[in-house]
CSV table of C-alpha atoms in Angstrom, one decimal:
chain,number,residue,atom,x,y,z
A,1,UNK,CA,0.0,0.0,0.0
A,2,UNK,CA,2.8,2.5,1.0
A,3,UNK,CA,4.7,1.5,-2.1
A,4,UNK,CA,1.8,2.4,-4.4
A,5,UNK,CA,1.4,5.9,-2.7
A,6,UNK,CA,5.0,6.7,-3.3
A,7,UNK,CA,4.8,5.8,-6.9
A,8,UNK,CA,1.6,7.9,-7.3
A,9,UNK,CA,3.3,10.9,-5.7
A,10,UNK,CA,6.4,10.7,-7.9
A,11,UNK,CA,4.3,10.5,-11.0
A,12,UNK,CA,2.4,13.6,-9.9
A,13,UNK,CA,5.6,15.6,-9.3
A,14,UNK,CA,7.1,14.6,-12.6
A,15,UNK,CA,4.0,15.6,-14.6
A,16,UNK,CA,3.7,19.1,-13.0
A,17,UNK,CA,6.5,20.9,-14.9
A,18,UNK,CA,5.3,19.5,-18.2
A,19,UNK,CA,1.9,20.7,-17.6
A,20,UNK,CA,3.2,24.3,-16.8
A,21,UNK,CA,5.2,24.4,-20.1
A,22,UNK,CA,2.4,23.3,-22.3
A,23,UNK,CA,0.0,25.7,-20.7
A,24,UNK,CA,1.8,28.8,-22.3
A,25,UNK,CA,0.6,29.7,-25.8
A,26,UNK,CA,3.2,29.3,-28.6
A,27,UNK,CA,4.5,32.5,-30.4
A,28,UNK,CA,5.2,32.4,-34.1
A,29,UNK,CA,8.9,33.0,-34.9
A,30,UNK,CA,9.6,35.9,-37.3
A,31,UNK,CA,11.6,35.3,-40.5
A,32,UNK,CA,15.0,37.0,-40.4
A,33,UNK,CA,15.6,39.8,-42.8
A,34,UNK,CA,18.4,42.4,-43.3
A,35,UNK,CA,17.2,45.9,-42.5
A,36,UNK,CA,18.7,49.4,-42.2
A,37,UNK,CA,17.6,52.5,-40.3
A,38,UNK,CA,16.7,55.4,-42.5
A,39,UNK,CA,18.8,58.5,-41.7
A,40,UNK,CA,19.3,61.9,-43.3
A,41,UNK,CA,22.6,62.7,-45.1
A,42,UNK,CA,24.1,65.3,-47.3
A,43,UNK,CA,23.5,64.6,-51.0
A,44,UNK,CA,24.9,66.5,-54.0
A,45,UNK,CA,23.7,66.8,-57.6
A,46,UNK,CA,26.5,66.8,-60.1
A,47,UNK,CA,27.2,66.7,-63.8
A,48,UNK,CA,29.9,64.4,-65.1
A,49,UNK,CA,31.9,65.0,-68.2
A,50,UNK,CA,35.3,64.2,-69.8
A,51,UNK,CA,37.9,66.6,-71.3
A,52,UNK,CA,41.5,67.0,-72.2
A,53,UNK,CA,43.8,69.5,-70.4
A,54,UNK,CA,45.2,72.4,-72.5
A,55,UNK,CA,47.9,74.9,-71.9
A,56,UNK,CA,46.7,78.3,-70.8
A,57,UNK,CA,48.7,79.8,-73.6
A,58,UNK,CA,50.9,78.0,-76.1
A,59,UNK,CA,52.7,79.5,-79.1
A,60,UNK,CA,55.5,78.6,-81.5
A,61,UNK,CA,57.9,81.5,-81.3
A,62,UNK,CA,58.8,82.8,-84.7
A,63,UNK,CA,60.9,85.8,-86.1
A,64,UNK,CA,59.2,88.7,-87.8
A,65,UNK,CA,62.2,89.3,-90.1
A,66,UNK,CA,64.7,87.3,-92.0
A,67,UNK,CA,68.2,86.8,-90.7
A,68,UNK,CA,70.9,84.5,-89.5
A,69,UNK,CA,70.9,83.2,-85.9
A,70,UNK,CA,73.9,84.7,-84.2
A,71,UNK,CA,73.1,83.7,-80.6
A,72,UNK,CA,70.6,81.5,-78.6
A,73,UNK,CA,70.0,83.0,-75.3
A,74,UNK,CA,68.1,80.3,-73.4
A,75,UNK,CA,68.2,76.6,-72.3
A,76,UNK,CA,65.7,74.1,-73.4
A,77,UNK,CA,63.0,73.5,-70.8
A,78,UNK,CA,63.8,76.8,-69.0
A,79,UNK,CA,61.1,78.9,-67.4
A,80,UNK,CA,61.3,82.5,-68.5
A,81,UNK,CA,59.4,85.8,-68.0
A,82,UNK,CA,57.6,87.8,-70.7
A,83,UNK,CA,60.0,89.9,-72.8
A,84,UNK,CA,63.1,87.7,-72.1
A,85,UNK,CA,65.4,87.6,-75.2
A,86,UNK,CA,65.4,84.2,-76.8
A,87,UNK,CA,67.3,84.5,-80.2
A,88,UNK,CA,69.6,87.2,-81.5
A,89,UNK,CA,69.7,87.5,-85.3
A,90,UNK,CA,72.6,89.2,-87.2
A,91,UNK,CA,71.7,92.9,-87.1
A,92,UNK,CA,74.6,94.5,-88.8
A,93,UNK,CA,72.5,95.9,-91.7
A,94,UNK,CA,69.9,97.3,-89.4
A,95,UNK,CA,72.6,98.9,-87.2
A,96,UNK,CA,73.9,100.7,-90.2
A,97,UNK,CA,70.4,101.7,-91.3
A,98,UNK,CA,69.6,103.2,-87.9
A,99,UNK,CA,72.9,105.2,-87.9
A,100,UNK,CA,72.1,106.6,-91.3
A,101,UNK,CA,68.6,107.5,-90.3
A,102,UNK,CA,69.8,109.3,-87.2
A,103,UNK,CA,72.4,111.3,-89.2
A,104,UNK,CA,69.7,112.5,-91.6
A,105,UNK,CA,67.4,113.4,-88.7
A,106,UNK,CA,70.2,115.4,-87.1
A,107,UNK,CA,70.9,117.3,-90.3
A,108,UNK,CA,67.2,118.0,-90.7
A,109,UNK,CA,67.0,119.2,-87.1
A,110,UNK,CA,69.8,121.7,-87.7
A,111,UNK,CA,68.2,123.0,-90.9
A,112,UNK,CA,64.9,123.4,-89.1
A,113,UNK,CA,66.6,125.3,-86.3
A,114,UNK,CA,68.3,127.6,-88.8
A,115,UNK,CA,65.0,128.2,-90.6
A,116,UNK,CA,63.3,129.0,-87.4
A,117,UNK,CA,66.0,131.5,-86.4
A,118,UNK,CA,65.8,133.3,-89.8
A,119,UNK,CA,62.0,133.5,-89.5
A,120,UNK,CA,62.3,135.1,-86.1
A,121,UNK,CA,64.7,137.7,-87.6
A,122,UNK,CA,62.2,138.2,-90.4
A,123,UNK,CA,64.8,137.3,-93.1
A,124,UNK,CA,63.4,133.8,-93.8
A,125,UNK,CA,60.2,132.7,-95.3
A,126,UNK,CA,57.4,130.8,-93.6
A,127,UNK,CA,57.4,128.3,-96.5
A,128,UNK,CA,61.1,127.4,-95.9
A,129,UNK,CA,60.4,127.0,-92.2
A,130,UNK,CA,57.5,124.6,-92.7
A,131,UNK,CA,59.4,122.6,-95.3
A,132,UNK,CA,62.3,122.1,-92.9
A,133,UNK,CA,59.9,121.1,-90.2
A,134,UNK,CA,58.1,118.5,-92.4
A,135,UNK,CA,61.5,117.0,-93.4
A,136,UNK,CA,62.5,116.8,-89.8
A,137,UNK,CA,59.3,114.8,-89.0
A,138,UNK,CA,59.9,112.5,-91.9
A,139,UNK,CA,63.5,111.8,-90.8
A,140,UNK,CA,62.5,111.3,-87.2
A,141,UNK,CA,59.9,108.7,-88.5
A,142,UNK,CA,62.7,107.0,-90.4
A,143,UNK,CA,64.7,106.7,-87.2
A,144,UNK,CA,61.8,105.1,-85.4
A,145,UNK,CA,61.3,102.7,-88.3
A,146,UNK,CA,65.0,101.7,-88.3
A,147,UNK,CA,65.0,101.3,-84.5
A,148,UNK,CA,61.9,99.0,-84.7
A,149,UNK,CA,63.5,96.9,-87.4
A,150,UNK,CA,66.7,96.6,-85.3
A,151,UNK,CA,64.7,95.7,-82.2
A,152,UNK,CA,62.9,92.9,-84.1
A,153,UNK,CA,66.2,91.2,-84.7
A,154,UNK,CA,66.1,90.2,-81.1
A,155,UNK,CA,63.3,87.5,-80.7
A,156,UNK,CA,61.6,87.9,-77.3
A,157,UNK,CA,59.2,85.8,-75.3
A,158,UNK,CA,55.6,87.1,-75.7
A,159,UNK,CA,54.5,85.9,-72.3
A,160,UNK,CA,55.9,84.0,-69.3
A,161,UNK,CA,56.1,80.3,-69.5
A,162,UNK,CA,58.3,77.2,-70.1
A,163,UNK,CA,60.3,76.8,-73.3
A,164,UNK,CA,60.3,73.6,-75.3
A,165,UNK,CA,62.9,72.2,-77.7
A,166,UNK,CA,64.4,74.6,-80.1
A,167,UNK,CA,64.2,73.9,-83.9
A,168,UNK,CA,67.3,75.8,-85.0
A,169,UNK,CA,71.0,76.2,-84.2
A,170,UNK,CA,73.4,79.1,-84.2
A,171,UNK,CA,74.3,80.0,-87.8
A,172,UNK,CA,70.9,78.9,-89.3
A,173,UNK,CA,69.3,81.4,-91.7
A,174,UNK,CA,65.7,81.8,-90.6
A,175,UNK,CA,62.8,83.5,-92.4
A,176,UNK,CA,59.8,85.4,-91.1
A,177,UNK,CA,57.3,83.1,-89.5
A,178,UNK,CA,59.6,80.1,-89.2
A,179,UNK,CA,59.1,78.0,-86.0
A,180,UNK,CA,62.0,78.5,-83.6
A,181,UNK,CA,60.9,77.1,-80.2
A,182,UNK,CA,57.6,76.4,-78.5
A,183,UNK,CA,56.6,78.5,-75.5
A,184,UNK,CA,53.9,77.2,-73.1
A,185,UNK,CA,52.3,78.8,-70.0
A,186,UNK,CA,51.7,75.9,-67.5
A,187,UNK,CA,51.0,78.0,-64.4
A,188,UNK,CA,47.3,77.6,-65.2
A,189,UNK,CA,45.8,75.0,-67.5
A,190,UNK,CA,42.5,75.0,-69.3
A,191,UNK,CA,40.0,72.1,-69.8
A,192,UNK,CA,37.3,72.1,-72.4
A,193,UNK,CA,34.3,69.7,-72.2
A,194,UNK,CA,30.7,69.4,-73.5
A,195,UNK,CA,27.4,69.1,-71.7
A,196,UNK,CA,23.9,68.3,-73.0
A,197,UNK,CA,21.9,71.5,-73.7
A,198,UNK,CA,19.2,70.5,-71.1
A,199,UNK,CA,21.8,71.2,-68.4
A,200,UNK,CA,22.6,74.7,-69.5
A,201,UNK,CA,20.6,76.4,-66.7
A,202,UNK,CA,22.7,74.5,-64.1
A,203,UNK,CA,26.0,76.1,-65.2
A,204,UNK,CA,27.4,79.6,-64.9
A,205,UNK,CA,30.8,81.3,-65.0
A,206,UNK,CA,32.6,81.2,-61.8
A,207,UNK,CA,31.2,77.9,-60.8
A,208,UNK,CA,33.7,75.5,-59.2
A,209,UNK,CA,34.4,72.0,-60.4
A,210,UNK,CA,36.7,69.1,-59.7
A,211,UNK,CA,38.9,67.0,-62.0
A,212,UNK,CA,40.3,63.6,-61.6
A,213,UNK,CA,43.4,62.8,-63.7
A,214,UNK,CA,43.7,59.0,-64.0
A,215,UNK,CA,47.4,59.3,-64.9
A,216,UNK,CA,48.1,61.1,-61.6
A,217,UNK,CA,46.1,58.9,-59.2
A,218,UNK,CA,42.8,59.5,-57.4
A,219,UNK,CA,43.5,63.0,-56.1
A,220,UNK,CA,41.1,65.6,-57.3
A,221,UNK,CA,42.1,69.0,-58.7
A,222,UNK,CA,40.0,72.1,-58.3
A,223,UNK,CA,39.0,74.4,-61.2
A,224,UNK,CA,36.5,77.1,-62.1
A,225,UNK,CA,34.3,77.6,-65.2
A,226,UNK,CA,35.3,80.8,-67.0
A,227,UNK,CA,33.5,80.6,-70.3
A,228,UNK,CA,30.4,79.0,-71.8
A,229,UNK,CA,29.8,78.8,-75.5
A,230,UNK,CA,27.0,81.2,-76.6
A,231,UNK,CA,25.4,78.5,-78.9
A,232,UNK,CA,24.9,74.8,-79.0
A,233,UNK,CA,26.1,72.3,-81.5
A,234,UNK,CA,23.2,71.9,-83.9
A,235,UNK,CA,24.2,68.2,-84.5
A,236,UNK,CA,24.9,66.9,-81.0
A,237,UNK,CA,22.9,69.6,-79.1
A,238,UNK,CA,25.9,69.9,-76.7
A,239,UNK,CA,27.3,73.1,-75.3
A,240,UNK,CA,31.1,73.6,-74.9
A,241,UNK,CA,32.4,74.8,-71.6
A,242,UNK,CA,35.9,75.9,-70.6
A,243,UNK,CA,37.4,76.0,-67.1
A,244,UNK,CA,40.7,77.1,-65.6
A,245,UNK,CA,42.7,74.8,-63.4
A,246,UNK,CA,45.6,76.3,-61.3
A,247,UNK,CA,48.8,74.4,-61.6
A,248,UNK,CA,51.3,76.0,-59.2
A,249,UNK,CA,53.3,72.9,-58.7
A,250,UNK,CA,53.5,72.1,-62.4
A,251,UNK,CA,52.1,68.6,-61.9
A,252,UNK,CA,49.5,68.9,-64.6
A,253,UNK,CA,50.5,68.6,-68.3
A,254,UNK,CA,48.6,69.5,-71.5
A,255,UNK,CA,47.0,66.5,-73.2
A,256,UNK,CA,46.1,64.6,-70.1
A,257,UNK,CA,42.7,63.0,-69.9
A,258,UNK,CA,40.4,64.4,-67.2
A,259,UNK,CA,37.1,63.3,-65.6
A,260,UNK,CA,35.2,66.3,-64.6
A,261,UNK,CA,32.5,66.7,-61.9
A,262,UNK,CA,30.5,69.9,-61.5
A,263,UNK,CA,28.3,70.2,-58.4
A,264,UNK,CA,25.0,71.8,-59.3
A,265,UNK,CA,23.0,71.5,-56.1
A,266,UNK,CA,23.4,70.2,-52.5
A,267,UNK,CA,20.7,68.7,-50.2
A,268,UNK,CA,21.9,68.7,-46.6
A,269,UNK,CA,19.0,66.7,-45.0
A,270,UNK,CA,18.2,64.1,-47.8
A,271,UNK,CA,16.8,60.7,-46.9
A,272,UNK,CA,18.6,57.9,-48.7
A,273,UNK,CA,18.2,54.1,-48.9
A,274,UNK,CA,20.2,51.4,-50.7
A,275,UNK,CA,19.0,50.7,-54.2
A,276,UNK,CA,18.2,47.1,-53.2
A,277,UNK,CA,15.6,48.3,-50.8
A,278,UNK,CA,13.3,49.4,-53.7
A,279,UNK,CA,10.5,47.2,-55.0
A,280,UNK,CA,9.0,48.0,-58.4
A,281,UNK,CA,5.4,47.0,-59.1
A,282,UNK,CA,4.3,48.4,-62.4
A,283,UNK,CA,4.6,52.2,-62.3
A,284,UNK,CA,4.8,52.2,-58.5
A,285,UNK,CA,7.9,52.2,-56.3
A,286,UNK,CA,7.6,50.7,-52.8
A,287,UNK,CA,9.8,49.8,-49.9
A,288,UNK,CA,9.1,47.2,-47.2
A,289,UNK,CA,9.4,48.7,-43.8
A,290,UNK,CA,8.8,47.3,-40.3
A,291,UNK,CA,6.1,48.7,-38.0
A,292,UNK,CA,6.4,49.0,-34.2
A,293,UNK,CA,5.5,45.2,-33.9
A,294,UNK,CA,8.3,44.2,-36.4
A,295,UNK,CA,5.7,43.3,-39.0
A,296,UNK,CA,6.3,43.9,-42.7
A,297,UNK,CA,4.4,46.7,-44.5
A,298,UNK,CA,4.7,47.8,-48.1
A,299,UNK,CA,5.0,51.6,-48.3
A,300,UNK,CA,4.8,53.6,-51.6
A,301,UNK,CA,7.7,56.1,-52.0
A,302,UNK,CA,8.8,58.8,-54.4
A,303,UNK,CA,12.4,58.6,-55.4
A,304,UNK,CA,14.9,61.4,-56.4
A,305,UNK,CA,18.6,61.3,-57.1
A,306,UNK,CA,20.5,58.1,-57.6
A,307,UNK,CA,24.2,58.0,-56.7
A,308,UNK,CA,26.8,55.3,-55.8
A,309,UNK,CA,24.1,52.6,-55.1
A,310,UNK,CA,21.9,54.9,-53.0
A,311,UNK,CA,18.5,56.5,-53.8
A,312,UNK,CA,17.1,59.7,-52.4
A,313,UNK,CA,13.6,59.3,-51.0
A,314,UNK,CA,11.5,62.4,-51.5
A,315,UNK,CA,8.3,61.2,-49.8
A,316,UNK,CA,6.9,58.1,-48.1
A,317,UNK,CA,9.5,57.6,-45.4
A,318,UNK,CA,10.5,59.5,-42.2
A,319,UNK,CA,13.9,59.5,-40.5
A,320,UNK,CA,14.2,56.5,-38.2
A,321,UNK,CA,12.1,54.1,-40.3
A,322,UNK,CA,13.4,50.6,-40.5
A,323,UNK,CA,13.5,49.3,-44.1
A,324,UNK,CA,14.2,45.8,-45.4
A,325,UNK,CA,17.2,45.7,-47.8
A,326,UNK,CA,17.4,41.9,-48.3
A,327,UNK,CA,14.9,39.1,-48.0
A,328,UNK,CA,11.9,40.7,-49.7
A,329,UNK,CA,10.9,37.5,-51.7
A,330,UNK,CA,10.1,35.5,-48.6
A,331,UNK,CA,8.1,38.2,-46.8
A,332,UNK,CA,4.5,39.2,-47.2
A,333,UNK,CA,2.7,42.2,-45.7
A,334,UNK,CA,1.7,41.5,-42.1
A,335,UNK,CA,4.3,38.8,-41.5
A,336,UNK,CA,6.5,39.1,-38.4
A,337,UNK,CA,10.1,39.8,-39.1
A,338,UNK,CA,13.3,39.2,-37.0
A,339,UNK,CA,15.4,42.3,-38.1
A,340,UNK,CA,19.1,41.9,-38.7
A,341,UNK,CA,20.5,45.4,-38.8
A,342,UNK,CA,23.1,45.8,-41.6
A,343,UNK,CA,24.2,49.1,-40.2
A,344,UNK,CA,24.6,47.8,-36.6
A,345,UNK,CA,28.1,48.1,-35.1
A,346,UNK,CA,30.3,45.0,-35.0
A,347,UNK,CA,30.4,43.8,-31.3
A,348,UNK,CA,33.4,41.7,-31.9
A,349,UNK,CA,35.3,44.6,-33.4
A,350,UNK,CA,34.4,46.8,-30.4
A,351,UNK,CA,35.5,44.1,-28.0
């Protein structure tokens, strides 16, 4: 009898915990899905174009008169200032012509002074006086002409810049217009590019831009638009734009390929989500966000700018909304979700 009571008591004690566990209602487990928290960020609108760097000024220095090269006054690759003598041509004939013109002018000046003295004493005529004065002016003009021709036998730099490789040697006879050496101004470079005509209203002179030169790495160079063509190309409907790029260190070179970015607008408090968060249904764009109970809801949104895998949300979401970025296919509206935050900090890394 006692043995039966002990067995009955043990069975009752064993069954009590099982009865307590089965008495709680079971909760459905939510499907895991990757989510992000929508936050505001700075977003810029920009135009992208390509162009080729050009020298600010580039010219092939040439003589204005014929002559033999008597001296070369520079080194190849040298940086020079405007007006620096570069070539000296043989000027013996022009030296003699100037001396002759000065002698004639001196004689005319003496004759004019004599005529003026006689006129003051009323023993000379006004006609003789005026004739001597006119001859003096002619001879003085001849002196100026001879001086100019002599000066042009020295070939000078028209602007400051860097000299290239010379094309002649001392003793060569050169003619007017013959290329002697290239002169390039590299202190500032120009870049020309084209944009579609629909973007014309977004550009203006003085607007900053940035350039990335692939040959020089990922560093960006700053520039500024200084000219916009007054008309569009009737075939391509593009408009040419020119910008200046400072080059104080001489790193940039004409002919380099440049990728150009022009910032046209900035949105400081823009809401952005990853592109993979968007769901397209016909003409409607939706995102799947989680409500306060972590249940999936489809929300229509209006999109704006797209850049680097992100999309601007103009309406439909508020800052702090939790949006599904992966796992849409297995979710339906109203289903519970176990959120896995893609933008959560890495606990292992913090430890």
